Short mmCIF file of C-alpha atoms in Angstrom, two decimals:
data_model
loop_
_atom_site.label_atom_id
_atom_site.label_comp_id
_atom_site.label_asym_id
_atom_site.label_seq_id
_atom_site.Cartn_x
_atom_site.Cartn_y
_atom_site.Cartn_z
CA UNK A 1 60.60 101.93 102.61
CA UNK A 2 60.19 105.55 101.45
CA UNK A 3 62.02 107.07 98.53
CA UNK A 4 61.94 110.41 96.75
CA UNK A 5 61.89 110.33 92.95
CA UNK A 6 62.62 113.19 90.59
CA UNK A 7 60.03 112.24 87.96
CA UNK A 8 60.83 115.16 85.65
CA UNK A 9 62.41 118.59 85.99
CA UNK A 10 60.99 120.53 88.95
CA UNK A 11 58.95 117.55 90.19
CA UNK A 12 59.75 115.41 93.24
CA UNK A 13 57.36 112.76 94.57
CA UNK A 14 57.50 110.59 97.67
CA UNK A 15 56.87 106.89 96.98
CA UNK A 16 56.81 103.61 98.85
CA UNK A 17 59.33 101.09 97.55
CA UNK A 18 60.71 97.67 98.39
CA UNK A 19 63.82 97.27 100.52
CA UNK A 20 66.53 96.09 98.09
CA UNK A 21 67.37 92.41 97.78
CA UNK A 22 71.11 91.94 98.03
CA UNK A 23 73.23 90.53 95.22
CA UNK A 24 76.56 88.79 95.77
CA UNK A 25 79.13 91.16 97.21
CA UNK A 26 76.61 93.77 98.37
CA UNK A 27 75.72 95.20 101.76
CA UNK A 28 72.42 96.74 102.81
CA UNK A 29 72.92 100.26 104.14
CA UNK A 30 70.38 102.32 106.03
CA UNK A 31 70.85 105.82 104.66
CA UNK A 32 71.25 108.37 107.48
CA UNK A 33 72.63 111.51 105.82
CA UNK A 34 72.42 112.83 102.26
CA UNK A 35 74.41 115.83 101.10
CA UNK A 36 72.79 117.96 98.42
CA UNK A 37 75.13 119.23 95.74
CA UNK A 38 75.10 121.16 92.48
CA UNK A 39 74.55 117.95 90.53
CA UNK A 40 71.24 117.46 92.35
CA UNK A 41 70.20 121.07 91.75
CA UNK A 42 71.08 120.82 88.04
CA UNK A 43 69.20 117.52 87.72
CA UNK A 44 66.14 119.01 89.40
CA UNK A 45 66.26 121.93 86.94
CA UNK A 46 66.79 119.67 83.91
CA UNK A 47 70.34 120.89 83.26
CA UNK A 48 72.45 117.88 84.25
CA UNK A 49 74.45 116.08 81.51
CA UNK A 50 74.31 112.26 81.42
CA UNK A 51 70.94 112.28 83.21
CA UNK A 52 67.58 110.59 82.54
CA UNK A 53 64.23 110.71 84.35
CA UNK A 54 62.70 109.37 86.51
CA UNK A 55 65.60 109.11 88.95
CA UNK A 56 66.23 108.88 92.68
CA UNK A 57 68.87 111.52 93.37
CA UNK A 58 71.58 111.49 96.02
CA UNK A 59 75.24 110.49 95.91
CA UNK A 60 76.82 112.21 98.95
CA UNK A 61 75.86 109.49 101.38
CA UNK A 62 76.54 108.09 104.81
CA UNK A 63 74.68 105.45 106.73
CA UNK A 64 74.71 102.35 108.86
CA UNK A 65 75.33 98.80 107.66
CA UNK A 66 72.21 96.74 108.31
CA UNK A 67 73.12 93.49 106.59
CA UNK A 68 76.42 92.30 105.12
CA UNK A 69 77.78 88.87 104.21
CA UNK A 70 81.16 87.70 105.45
CA UNK A 71 83.86 89.82 103.86
CA UNK A 72 87.62 90.29 103.94
CA UNK A 73 87.25 94.07 104.41
CA UNK A 74 85.91 93.56 107.93
CA UNK A 75 82.52 95.26 107.59
CA UNK A 76 79.89 94.27 110.13
CA UNK A 77 76.28 95.15 110.81
CA UNK A 78 76.21 98.35 112.85
CA UNK A 79 79.25 99.95 111.21
CA UNK A 80 78.88 103.55 110.11
CA UNK A 81 79.99 104.02 106.52
CA UNK A 82 80.46 106.54 103.75
CA UNK A 83 79.50 105.35 100.30
CA UNK A 84 81.81 105.67 97.30
CA UNK A 85 79.17 106.46 94.67
CA UNK A 86 81.21 105.81 91.51
CA UNK A 87 80.61 102.32 90.15
CA UNK A 88 83.41 101.49 87.72
CA UNK A 89 83.69 98.56 85.32
CA UNK A 90 87.16 97.52 86.48
CA UNK A 91 88.11 96.45 82.95
CA UNK A 92 88.68 99.50 80.75
CA UNK A 93 92.06 101.20 80.29
CA UNK A 94 91.21 103.91 82.80
CA UNK A 95 90.32 101.33 85.45
CA UNK A 96 93.40 99.25 84.67
CA UNK A 97 95.47 102.41 85.12
CA UNK A 98 93.95 103.17 88.53
CA UNK A 99 91.82 106.03 87.15
CA UNK A 100 88.49 104.56 88.18
CA UNK A 101 87.06 108.08 88.46
CA UNK A 102 86.92 108.34 84.65
CA UNK A 103 85.94 104.76 83.81
CA UNK A 104 84.45 104.57 80.32
CA UNK A 105 81.38 102.76 81.71
CA UNK A 106 81.12 104.74 84.94
CA UNK A 107 77.77 104.73 86.73
CA UNK A 108 77.16 107.27 89.48
CA UNK A 109 74.53 106.76 92.15
CA UNK A 110 71.86 109.42 91.73
CA UNK A 111 72.78 110.19 88.11
CA UNK A 112 73.09 107.07 85.94
CA UNK A 113 71.39 104.77 88.45
CA UNK A 114 69.10 105.43 91.42
CA UNK A 115 70.83 107.04 94.36
CA UNK A 116 70.42 107.58 98.06
CA UNK A 117 67.25 109.62 98.56
CA UNK A 118 65.70 106.51 100.05
CA UNK A 119 65.79 104.77 103.39
CA UNK A 120 67.86 101.76 102.30
CA UNK A 121 70.40 101.20 99.53
CA UNK A 122 72.24 98.10 98.32
CA UNK A 123 75.91 98.96 97.87
CA UNK A 124 78.88 96.85 96.72
CA UNK A 125 81.04 96.15 99.77
CA UNK A 126 83.99 97.34 97.69
CA UNK A 127 82.41 100.82 97.63
CA UNK A 128 82.05 101.30 101.37
CA UNK A 129 84.36 103.23 103.68
CA UNK A 130 84.21 102.52 107.40
CA UNK A 131 83.66 105.81 109.24
CA UNK A 132 83.10 104.83 112.87
CA UNK A 133 85.62 107.46 114.00
CA UNK A 134 83.76 110.47 112.54
CA UNK A 135 80.15 111.65 112.61
CA UNK A 136 77.47 110.80 110.07
CA UNK A 137 77.47 114.44 108.93
CA UNK A 138 81.24 114.40 108.44
CA UNK A 139 81.06 111.15 106.52
CA UNK A 140 78.42 112.53 104.16
CA UNK A 141 80.74 115.39 103.14
CA UNK A 142 83.62 113.11 102.11
CA UNK A 143 82.53 112.71 98.48
CA UNK A 144 81.88 116.43 97.96
CA UNK A 145 85.22 117.41 99.46
CA UNK A 146 86.91 114.57 97.60
CA UNK A 147 86.15 116.29 94.29
CA UNK A 148 88.27 119.22 95.46
CA UNK A 149 91.02 116.97 96.80
CA UNK A 150 91.20 115.15 93.47
CA UNK A 151 91.41 118.42 91.52
CA UNK A 152 94.26 119.60 93.73
CA UNK A 153 96.09 116.32 93.18
CA UNK A 154 95.64 116.79 89.43
CA UNK A 155 97.20 120.24 89.75
CA UNK A 156 100.34 118.86 91.42
CA UNK A 157 100.84 121.94 93.60
CA UNK A 158 104.32 122.93 94.72
CA UNK A 159 104.65 124.72 98.05
CA UNK A 160 104.38 128.49 97.69
CA UNK A 161 102.73 128.48 94.26
CA UNK A 162 99.83 130.85 93.63
CA UNK A 163 96.54 129.05 93.02
CA UNK A 164 93.50 130.95 91.78
CA UNK A 165 90.20 129.18 92.50
CA UNK A 166 87.24 130.62 90.60
CA UNK A 167 83.89 129.76 92.19
CA UNK A 168 83.15 129.58 95.92
CA UNK A 169 80.50 126.88 95.95
CA UNK A 170 81.04 123.69 97.98
CA UNK A 171 83.36 122.11 95.40
CA UNK A 172 85.34 125.33 94.99
CA UNK A 173 85.68 125.59 98.76
CA UNK A 174 87.04 122.06 98.83
CA UNK A 175 89.60 122.97 96.17
CA UNK A 176 90.63 126.00 98.23
CA UNK A 177 90.94 124.02 101.45
CA UNK A 178 93.07 121.25 99.97
CA UNK A 179 95.15 123.63 97.86
CA UNK A 180 95.92 125.48 101.09
CA UNK A 181 96.81 122.22 102.85
CA UNK A 182 99.11 121.42 99.89
CA UNK A 183 101.04 124.63 100.53
CA UNK A 184 99.63 126.96 97.88
CA UNK A 185 98.97 130.68 98.28
CA UNK A 186 95.25 130.58 97.50
CA UNK A 187 93.33 133.37 95.77
CA UNK A 188 89.54 132.93 95.96
CA UNK A 189 87.52 134.52 93.15
CA UNK A 190 83.74 134.92 93.27
CA UNK A 191 81.08 137.61 92.81
CA UNK A 192 79.33 136.97 96.13
CA UNK A 193 80.86 138.94 99.05
CA UNK A 194 79.29 136.62 101.62
CA UNK A 195 80.83 133.58 99.92
CA UNK A 196 84.22 135.31 99.70
CA UNK A 197 84.16 136.04 103.41
CA UNK A 198 83.34 132.38 104.04
CA UNK A 199 86.36 131.39 101.92
CA UNK A 200 88.59 133.37 104.25
CA UNK A 201 86.95 132.00 107.41
CA UNK A 202 86.57 128.35 106.45
CA UNK A 203 89.24 127.62 103.84
CA UNK A 204 91.82 130.07 105.26
CA UNK A 205 92.54 131.47 101.79
CA UNK A 206 95.27 134.07 101.51
CA UNK A 207 93.42 136.53 99.25
CA UNK A 208 89.85 137.18 98.13
CA UNK A 209 88.98 138.81 94.80
CA UNK A 210 85.56 140.02 93.73
CA UNK A 211 85.18 138.90 90.11
CA UNK A 212 83.11 141.99 89.29
CA UNK A 213 85.90 144.40 90.32
CA UNK A 214 88.64 143.96 87.66
CA UNK A 215 89.76 140.56 88.92
CA UNK A 216 92.58 140.34 86.38
CA UNK A 217 94.23 143.50 87.66
CA UNK A 218 93.81 142.38 91.28
CA UNK A 219 95.44 139.02 90.57
CA UNK A 220 98.26 140.71 88.66
CA UNK A 221 98.94 142.90 91.69
CA UNK A 222 98.76 140.02 94.20
CA UNK A 223 101.24 137.94 92.17
CA UNK A 224 103.62 140.85 91.44
CA UNK A 225 102.74 140.70 87.76
CA UNK A 226 103.41 136.98 87.33
CA UNK A 227 99.79 135.76 87.52
CA UNK A 228 98.97 132.33 88.96
CA UNK A 229 100.83 129.04 88.66
CA UNK A 230 97.49 127.24 88.80
CA UNK A 231 93.96 128.30 87.91
CA UNK A 232 91.05 126.09 88.99
CA UNK A 233 87.71 126.98 87.38
CA UNK A 234 84.91 125.49 89.46
CA UNK A 235 82.05 127.62 88.16
CA UNK A 236 80.43 125.46 85.50
CA UNK A 237 79.98 128.75 83.64
CA UNK A 238 81.20 128.83 80.05
CA UNK A 239 82.04 132.55 80.11
CA UNK A 240 84.21 132.09 83.16
CA UNK A 241 85.89 129.06 81.64
CA UNK A 242 86.58 130.94 78.40
CA UNK A 243 88.37 133.70 80.30
CA UNK A 244 90.05 131.71 83.07
CA UNK A 245 93.29 131.30 81.09
CA UNK A 246 93.93 135.05 81.48
CA UNK A 247 94.72 134.52 85.17
CA UNK A 248 97.42 131.92 84.42
CA UNK A 249 101.15 132.59 84.42
CA UNK A 250 103.37 131.53 81.55
CA UNK A 251 104.04 127.84 82.07
CA UNK A 252 100.97 127.59 84.30
CA UNK A 253 98.27 124.94 84.68
CA UNK A 254 94.57 125.44 84.02
CA UNK A 255 92.26 122.88 85.64
CA UNK A 256 88.57 122.70 84.76
CA UNK A 257 86.65 121.20 87.67
CA UNK A 258 83.17 122.51 86.86
CA UNK A 259 81.12 120.83 84.14
CA UNK A 260 79.13 122.76 81.54
CA UNK A 261 76.88 121.74 78.65
CA UNK A 262 78.74 123.92 76.14
CA UNK A 263 81.98 124.28 74.20
CA UNK A 264 84.72 126.48 75.61
CA UNK A 265 87.15 128.48 73.48
CA UNK A 266 90.21 130.66 73.96
CA UNK A 267 92.77 132.12 71.55
CA UNK A 268 95.35 129.56 70.51
CA UNK A 269 98.23 132.08 70.05
CA UNK A 270 97.81 133.19 73.67
CA UNK A 271 97.53 129.60 74.88
CA UNK A 272 100.76 128.74 73.05
CA UNK A 273 102.56 131.89 74.10
CA UNK A 274 102.09 130.93 77.72
CA UNK A 275 102.65 127.20 77.07
CA UNK A 276 99.74 126.42 79.33
CA UNK A 277 98.82 122.94 80.51
CA UNK A 278 95.08 122.25 80.33
CA UNK A 279 93.61 119.62 82.63
CA UNK A 280 90.14 118.39 83.48
CA UNK A 281 89.23 116.89 86.83
CA UNK A 282 86.38 114.42 87.23
CA UNK A 283 85.04 112.82 90.40
CA UNK A 284 87.54 111.30 92.82
CA UNK A 285 89.26 108.01 93.61
CA UNK A 286 89.14 105.95 96.80
CA UNK A 287 92.58 107.32 97.66
CA UNK A 288 91.26 110.89 97.43
CA UNK A 289 88.28 110.06 99.65
CA UNK A 290 90.42 108.29 102.22
CA UNK A 291 92.68 111.35 102.35
CA UNK A 292 89.66 113.58 102.96
CA UNK A 293 88.39 111.29 105.73
CA UNK A 294 91.81 111.48 107.38
CA UNK A 295 91.88 115.30 107.25
CA UNK A 296 88.42 115.41 108.83
CA UNK A 297 89.38 112.95 111.56
CA UNK A 298 92.57 114.90 112.32
CA UNK A 299 90.70 118.21 112.58
CA UNK A 300 91.97 119.97 109.46
CA UNK A 301 88.47 120.26 107.96
CA UNK A 302 85.55 121.74 109.90
CA UNK A 303 82.36 120.24 108.49
CA UNK A 304 80.14 121.76 111.21
CA UNK A 305 80.77 125.18 109.69
CA UNK A 306 80.59 123.80 106.12
CA UNK A 307 77.10 122.29 106.62
CA UNK A 308 74.74 125.28 106.83
CA UNK A 309 71.35 123.55 106.83
CA UNK A 310 69.85 120.22 107.87
CA UNK A 311 66.43 119.18 106.61
CA UNK A 312 64.49 116.04 107.65
CA UNK A 313 63.84 113.58 104.81
CA UNK A 314 60.06 114.02 105.07
CA UNK A 315 60.37 117.80 104.62
CA UNK A 316 62.90 118.07 101.81
CA UNK A 317 60.39 118.17 98.92
CA UNK A 318 58.79 121.30 100.36
CA UNK A 319 62.14 122.95 101.11
CA UNK A 320 64.32 121.90 98.15
CA UNK A 321 63.69 124.94 95.95
CA UNK A 322 64.38 127.34 98.80
CA UNK A 323 67.83 125.79 99.28
CA UNK A 324 68.68 126.78 95.68
CA UNK A 325 67.91 130.45 96.22
CA UNK A 326 70.78 132.88 96.96
CA UNK A 327 68.89 134.38 99.88
CA UNK A 328 69.07 131.05 101.71
CA UNK A 329 72.86 131.59 101.96
CA UNK A 330 73.29 127.83 101.72
CA UNK A 331 76.81 126.45 101.56
CA UNK A 332 76.18 122.73 102.06
CA UNK A 333 72.68 121.39 102.64
CA UNK A 334 72.17 118.06 104.37
CA UNK A 335 69.15 115.72 104.52
CA UNK A 336 68.73 113.78 107.76
CA UNK A 337 66.99 110.43 108.22
#
């Protein structure tokens, strides 16, 4: 089978590999769709935490079951599936508490272990989701959108609350969409006018704010001087994270969804004055992903509009860098096999 390996920053190579031999409890999946996300871009550029080279990237995955032993979950050869890419230990306190997304020994396909930029992948049956009722493209967006759904669940939104979402990339868009579905009044903040317009069209946000045009004053005006009950920072930019607290109301919640290789700081007297709650949000759980799949199936999430490019597997090496450039206007890129 073919696979694509990121041997070092800025270097992909196509190789021939062996089809995986299954271990107990695994299924063989033919990979059909691979979503490209910020994690892949950062890894390619050498900026991804918890990452080593060489590595086969790819964790937003859907495919077809080729081989599977008898199982209580009812998976059969020919089933279309989405892959839950977070392999947890099942033993640590986080796992025992149902927080498998932050397992102390977590291994993520495409980051800690080889991922899905290959024609076949061996996957624990426990980490498959049957997706016969949606398309392969829709199934491959579940993990990406699940990050946003998990962040919104962390925020515990009450209907009518103002939610500022900083960053209009794919994860930020997911936060906006699911915050809106949870009943929030959503304020999208970004510096890219094209992205802001997409927020209004796709995520149905209530307000858009250009971050370069006195965003603080705009948010103050929108919220009648109260500022936001929730602030989600999805930028992965330390300067944005350092200043995101300024958008939060007294008694508000600040949720960091983006990941950055830096320390963030803000003034403690101001943090205490507002009695802010600071939360991080990492990955997603099966429950989050199942919720996303349900919203897609029921028509609440339009993935056709979300996926802005599709590139055949054999052509992705030549086109990968172009997808990272602003002029490509990429929202969500998809690899097809």
